[in-house]
Amino acid sequence: MTTSIKTEPGGRFISFEGIDGAGKSTHISRLAEALRLQGCTVTLTREPGGTPLAEKLRAMVLGDAMDPLTESLLVFAARRDHLMTVIEPALARGDVVLCDRFTDATFAYQGGGRGFDLEVLVTLERWVQSTPALENRRLRQPDLTVWFELPVETAAARLADARTPDRFEAQSLEFFRRVAAGYAARAASDSARFASVQANCPPNEVWQQLTGILVQRGWLPRRFAEHASPP
Ligand code: TMP
């Protein structure tokens, strides 16, 4: 039997989460490349963003001062457009969708970081992630969420060397501690969906952990677990 990430019709939806400075982006691009070499059609995308409209909303959320409800409404508006015009059609085609952040980020940043009302976020999640493709009032959620975990101090040190910070990257260590706690709470509430990567490691070890998660699910061939760098 050949190993394939597309073992059932309807594609796979994988999201990637973590505090700023966790180093997700490079690994997501590598993974997209590895999956394409396996013959998968990959939709590589991000939130907030991923469509022309959602990218405009992203620029506002990252650049303009606003209150936490406005911020939450904008990220969920961007998500709805992204879901309906990119993610759902890609899943219907059978693509593997790799999404750099999704709703867990809203619970972590707006809920945890900003201290915004989680009940309102739950309501918005229910409105935005109900799609005609799903029956029985189920919500669209990732099939797998890879959580890049690392100490907030390490993330802050990485960000200090980076470009001009946006509204989130400029936040305090205390803010990022609350964001990390927000992720931990989401992971605890849906542990079957979450898999952790210890991101405070050299890049090749992070890569091995990441591919190990997909190998474990039968979504990548076993030989990936043996390679420290992309084969
Ligand atoms: P990025 O730099 O990883 O692309 O993410 C953009 C920033 O937006 C990041 O600091 C996290 C933040 N964010 C939220 O505050 N809420 C959300 O729902 C999402 C998706 C991202």
Coordinates of C-alpha atoms and ligand atoms in Angstrom, one line a residue:
M1 CA 0.0 0.0 0.0
T2 CA 1.4 3.4 -0.9
T3 CA 1.4 6.1 1.7
S4 CA -0.6 9.2 0.7
I5 CA -1.8 12.3 2.5
K6 CA -5.0 12.1 0.4
T7 CA -6.4 8.8 1.8
E8 CA -10.0 10.1 1.5
P9 CA -11.8 12.4 -0.8
G10 CA -12.0 16.0 0.1
G11 CA -8.4 16.9 0.8
R12 CA -6.6 17.7 4.0
F13 CA -6.5 20.9 6.0
I14 CA -3.4 21.5 8.1
S15 CA -2.9 24.7 10.1
F16 CA 0.3 25.9 11.8
E17 CA 0.3 27.9 15.0
G18 CA 2.7 29.5 17.5
I19 CA 3.8 32.8 19.0
D20 CA 5.6 35.3 16.8
G21 CA 9.2 34.2 16.3
A22 CA 8.5 30.5 16.5
G23 CA 9.9 30.0 13.0
K24 CA 6.9 28.4 11.4
S25 CA 7.1 29.9 7.9
T26 CA 10.3 28.3 6.6
H27 CA 9.1 24.9 7.7
I28 CA 5.7 25.3 6.1
S29 CA 7.4 26.1 2.7
R30 CA 9.7 23.1 3.0
L31 CA 6.7 20.9 3.9
A32 CA 4.8 22.2 0.8
E33 CA 7.8 21.3 -1.3
A34 CA 8.1 17.8 0.2
L35 CA 4.4 17.1 -0.3
R36 CA 4.5 18.3 -3.9
L37 CA 7.4 15.9 -4.5
Q38 CA 5.0 13.2 -3.2
G39 CA 2.5 14.1 -5.9
C40 CA 0.1 16.2 -3.8
T41 CA -1.4 19.4 -5.0
V42 CA -0.7 21.8 -2.2
T43 CA -2.5 25.1 -1.5
L44 CA -0.1 27.1 0.7
T45 CA -1.8 30.0 2.4
R46 CA -2.0 32.2 5.5
E47 CA -4.2 34.1 7.9
P48 CA -5.1 36.8 8.2
G49 CA -4.9 36.9 4.5
G50 CA -4.9 34.5 1.6
T51 CA -7.2 36.4 -0.7
P52 CA -7.0 40.0 -2.1
L53 CA -9.7 41.2 0.3
A54 CA -8.3 39.3 3.3
E55 CA -4.8 40.7 2.6
K56 CA -6.3 44.3 2.8
L57 CA -7.9 43.4 6.1
R58 CA -4.5 41.9 7.3
A59 CA -2.8 45.2 6.5
M60 CA -5.3 47.0 8.8
V61 CA -5.1 44.5 11.6
L62 CA -1.3 44.5 11.6
G63 CA -1.0 48.3 11.1
D64 CA -3.9 50.3 12.6
A65 CA -4.8 50.8 16.2
M66 CA -8.3 49.4 17.0
D67 CA -10.2 47.9 19.9
P68 CA -10.3 44.1 20.4
L69 CA -13.8 43.6 19.1
T70 CA -13.0 45.4 15.9
E71 CA -9.8 43.3 15.6
S72 CA -11.7 40.1 16.2
L73 CA -14.4 41.0 13.6
L74 CA -11.7 41.9 11.0
V75 CA -9.8 38.6 11.4
F76 CA -13.0 36.6 11.3
A77 CA -14.2 38.6 8.2
A78 CA -10.9 37.9 6.5
R79 CA -11.3 34.2 7.5
R80 CA -14.8 33.9 6.0
D81 CA -13.6 35.3 2.7
H82 CA -10.5 33.0 2.8
L83 CA -12.6 30.0 3.7
M84 CA -15.2 30.5 1.0
T85 CA -13.0 31.5 -1.9
V86 CA -9.7 29.6 -1.2
I87 CA -9.9 26.9 1.5
E88 CA -13.2 25.2 0.7
P89 CA -12.6 25.1 -3.1
A90 CA -9.1 23.7 -2.5
L91 CA -10.4 20.9 -0.1
A92 CA -13.2 20.1 -2.6
R93 CA -10.5 19.6 -5.3
G94 CA -8.7 17.3 -3.0
D95 CA -5.7 19.6 -2.3
V96 CA -3.6 19.5 0.8
V97 CA -4.2 23.0 2.4
L98 CA -1.3 24.3 4.5
C99 CA -2.5 27.4 6.3
D100 CA -0.1 29.5 8.4
R101 CA -2.4 30.3 11.3
F102 CA -6.2 29.8 11.6
T103 CA -8.8 30.3 14.3
D104 CA -6.6 29.1 17.2
A105 CA -4.6 32.2 16.6
T106 CA -7.7 34.3 17.3
F107 CA -8.3 32.5 20.5
A108 CA -4.7 32.9 21.5
Y109 CA -4.1 36.5 20.4
Q110 CA -7.4 38.2 20.8
G111 CA -8.7 35.9 23.5
G112 CA -5.5 35.3 25.4
G113 CA -3.3 38.2 24.5
R114 CA -5.9 40.9 24.4
G115 CA -8.1 39.3 27.1
F116 CA -11.2 39.5 24.8
D117 CA -14.4 37.7 25.5
L118 CA -14.0 34.0 24.6
E119 CA -17.8 33.6 24.3
V120 CA -18.0 36.2 21.5
L121 CA -15.1 34.4 19.7
V122 CA -17.0 31.1 20.0
T123 CA -20.0 32.7 18.4
L124 CA -18.0 34.2 15.6
E125 CA -16.2 30.9 15.0
R126 CA -19.6 29.2 14.7
W127 CA -20.9 31.8 12.2
V128 CA -17.7 31.9 10.1
Q129 CA -16.8 28.2 10.0
S130 CA -20.2 26.9 9.1
T131 CA -20.0 26.1 5.4
P132 CA -22.4 24.4 3.0
A133 CA -19.8 21.7 2.4
L134 CA -20.3 20.3 6.0
E135 CA -23.4 18.7 7.3
N136 CA -24.8 18.1 10.8
R137 CA -23.9 21.6 12.0
R138 CA -20.2 20.7 12.1
L139 CA -17.7 23.5 11.7
R140 CA -14.8 23.6 9.3
Q141 CA -11.7 22.9 11.4
P142 CA -8.2 21.8 10.4
D143 CA -7.7 18.1 10.3
L144 CA -4.4 18.7 12.1
T145 CA -2.9 21.7 13.8
V146 CA 0.8 21.8 14.3
W147 CA 1.7 24.0 17.3
F148 CA 5.3 25.4 17.3
E149 CA 6.1 25.7 21.0
L150 CA 9.0 27.7 22.4
P151 CA 9.7 29.9 25.4
V152 CA 8.5 33.5 25.0
E153 CA 12.0 34.8 25.9
T154 CA 13.5 32.8 23.0
A155 CA 10.9 34.1 20.6
A156 CA 11.4 37.7 21.8
A157 CA 15.2 37.4 21.2
R158 CA 14.6 36.1 17.7
L159 CA 12.2 39.0 17.0
A160 CA 14.7 41.6 18.3
D161 CA 16.9 40.8 15.3
A162 CA 14.0 41.0 12.8
R163 CA 12.6 43.8 10.7
T164 CA 10.4 46.6 12.1
P165 CA 7.8 44.9 14.3
D166 CA 4.1 45.0 13.5
R167 CA 1.3 45.7 16.2
F168 CA 1.7 42.1 17.5
E169 CA 5.4 41.6 17.3
A170 CA 5.8 44.9 19.3
Q171 CA 3.9 43.5 22.3
S172 CA 5.4 42.7 25.7
L173 CA 6.6 39.3 27.0
E174 CA 3.6 39.3 29.3
F175 CA 1.3 39.6 26.2
F176 CA 3.1 36.6 24.6
R177 CA 2.8 34.6 27.8
R178 CA -1.0 35.1 27.6
V179 CA -1.0 34.2 23.9
A180 CA 1.0 30.9 24.7
A181 CA -1.5 30.2 27.5
G182 CA -4.4 30.8 25.0
Y183 CA -2.8 28.2 22.6
A184 CA -2.4 25.7 25.5
A185 CA -6.1 26.1 26.4
R186 CA -7.1 25.4 22.8
A187 CA -4.8 22.5 22.5
A188 CA -6.2 21.0 25.7
S189 CA -9.8 21.4 24.5
D190 CA -9.1 19.6 21.2
S191 CA -6.1 17.4 21.9
A192 CA -6.7 15.0 19.0
R193 CA -6.4 17.8 16.5
F194 CA -3.2 19.3 17.9
A195 CA 0.4 18.1 17.6
S196 CA 3.3 20.0 19.2
V197 CA 6.7 20.7 17.8
Q198 CA 9.4 21.9 20.2
A199 CA 10.6 24.8 18.1
N200 CA 13.5 25.7 20.4
C201 CA 15.8 23.3 18.5
P202 CA 18.1 23.5 15.5
P203 CA 16.0 23.8 12.2
N204 CA 16.8 20.2 11.1
E205 CA 15.5 18.8 14.4
V206 CA 12.3 20.9 14.0
W207 CA 12.0 19.5 10.5
Q208 CA 12.3 15.9 11.8
Q209 CA 9.6 16.5 14.4
L210 CA 7.3 18.1 11.8
T211 CA 7.7 15.3 9.3
G212 CA 7.4 12.7 12.1
I213 CA 3.9 14.0 12.9
L214 CA 2.8 13.5 9.3
V215 CA 4.6 10.1 9.0
Q216 CA 2.8 9.0 12.2
R217 CA -0.6 9.8 10.5
G218 CA 0.4 7.9 7.4
W219 CA 0.5 11.2 5.4
L220 CA 4.1 11.0 4.5
P221 CA 6.3 7.9 3.7
R222 CA 8.3 6.5 6.6
R223 CA 11.6 7.5 5.1
F224 CA 10.9 11.2 5.9
A225 CA 11.3 10.4 9.6
E226 CA 14.9 9.4 8.9
H227 CA 15.9 12.5 7.0
A228 CA 17.2 15.5 9.0
S229 CA 16.7 17.8 6.0
P230 CA 14.2 17.7 3.1
P231 CA 15.0 14.7 0.9
Ligands
TMP1 P1 2.1 36.2 10.9 O1 3.2 37.3 11.2 O2 2.5 34.9 11.5 O3 1.8 36.1 9.4 O4 0.8 36.6 11.7 C1 0.3 37.8 11.7 C2 0.0 38.3 13.1 O5 -1.4 38.3 13.2 C3 0.6 37.5 14.2 O6 1.2 38.4 15.1 C4 -0.7 36.9 14.9 C5 -1.8 37.8 14.5 N1 -3.1 37.2 14.4 C6 -4.1 37.5 15.3 O7 -3.9 38.4 16.1 N2 -5.3 36.9 15.1 C7 -5.6 36.0 14.2 O8 -6.7 35.4 14.1 C8 -4.5 35.6 13.3 C9 -4.8 34.6 12.2 C10 -3.3 36.2 13.4

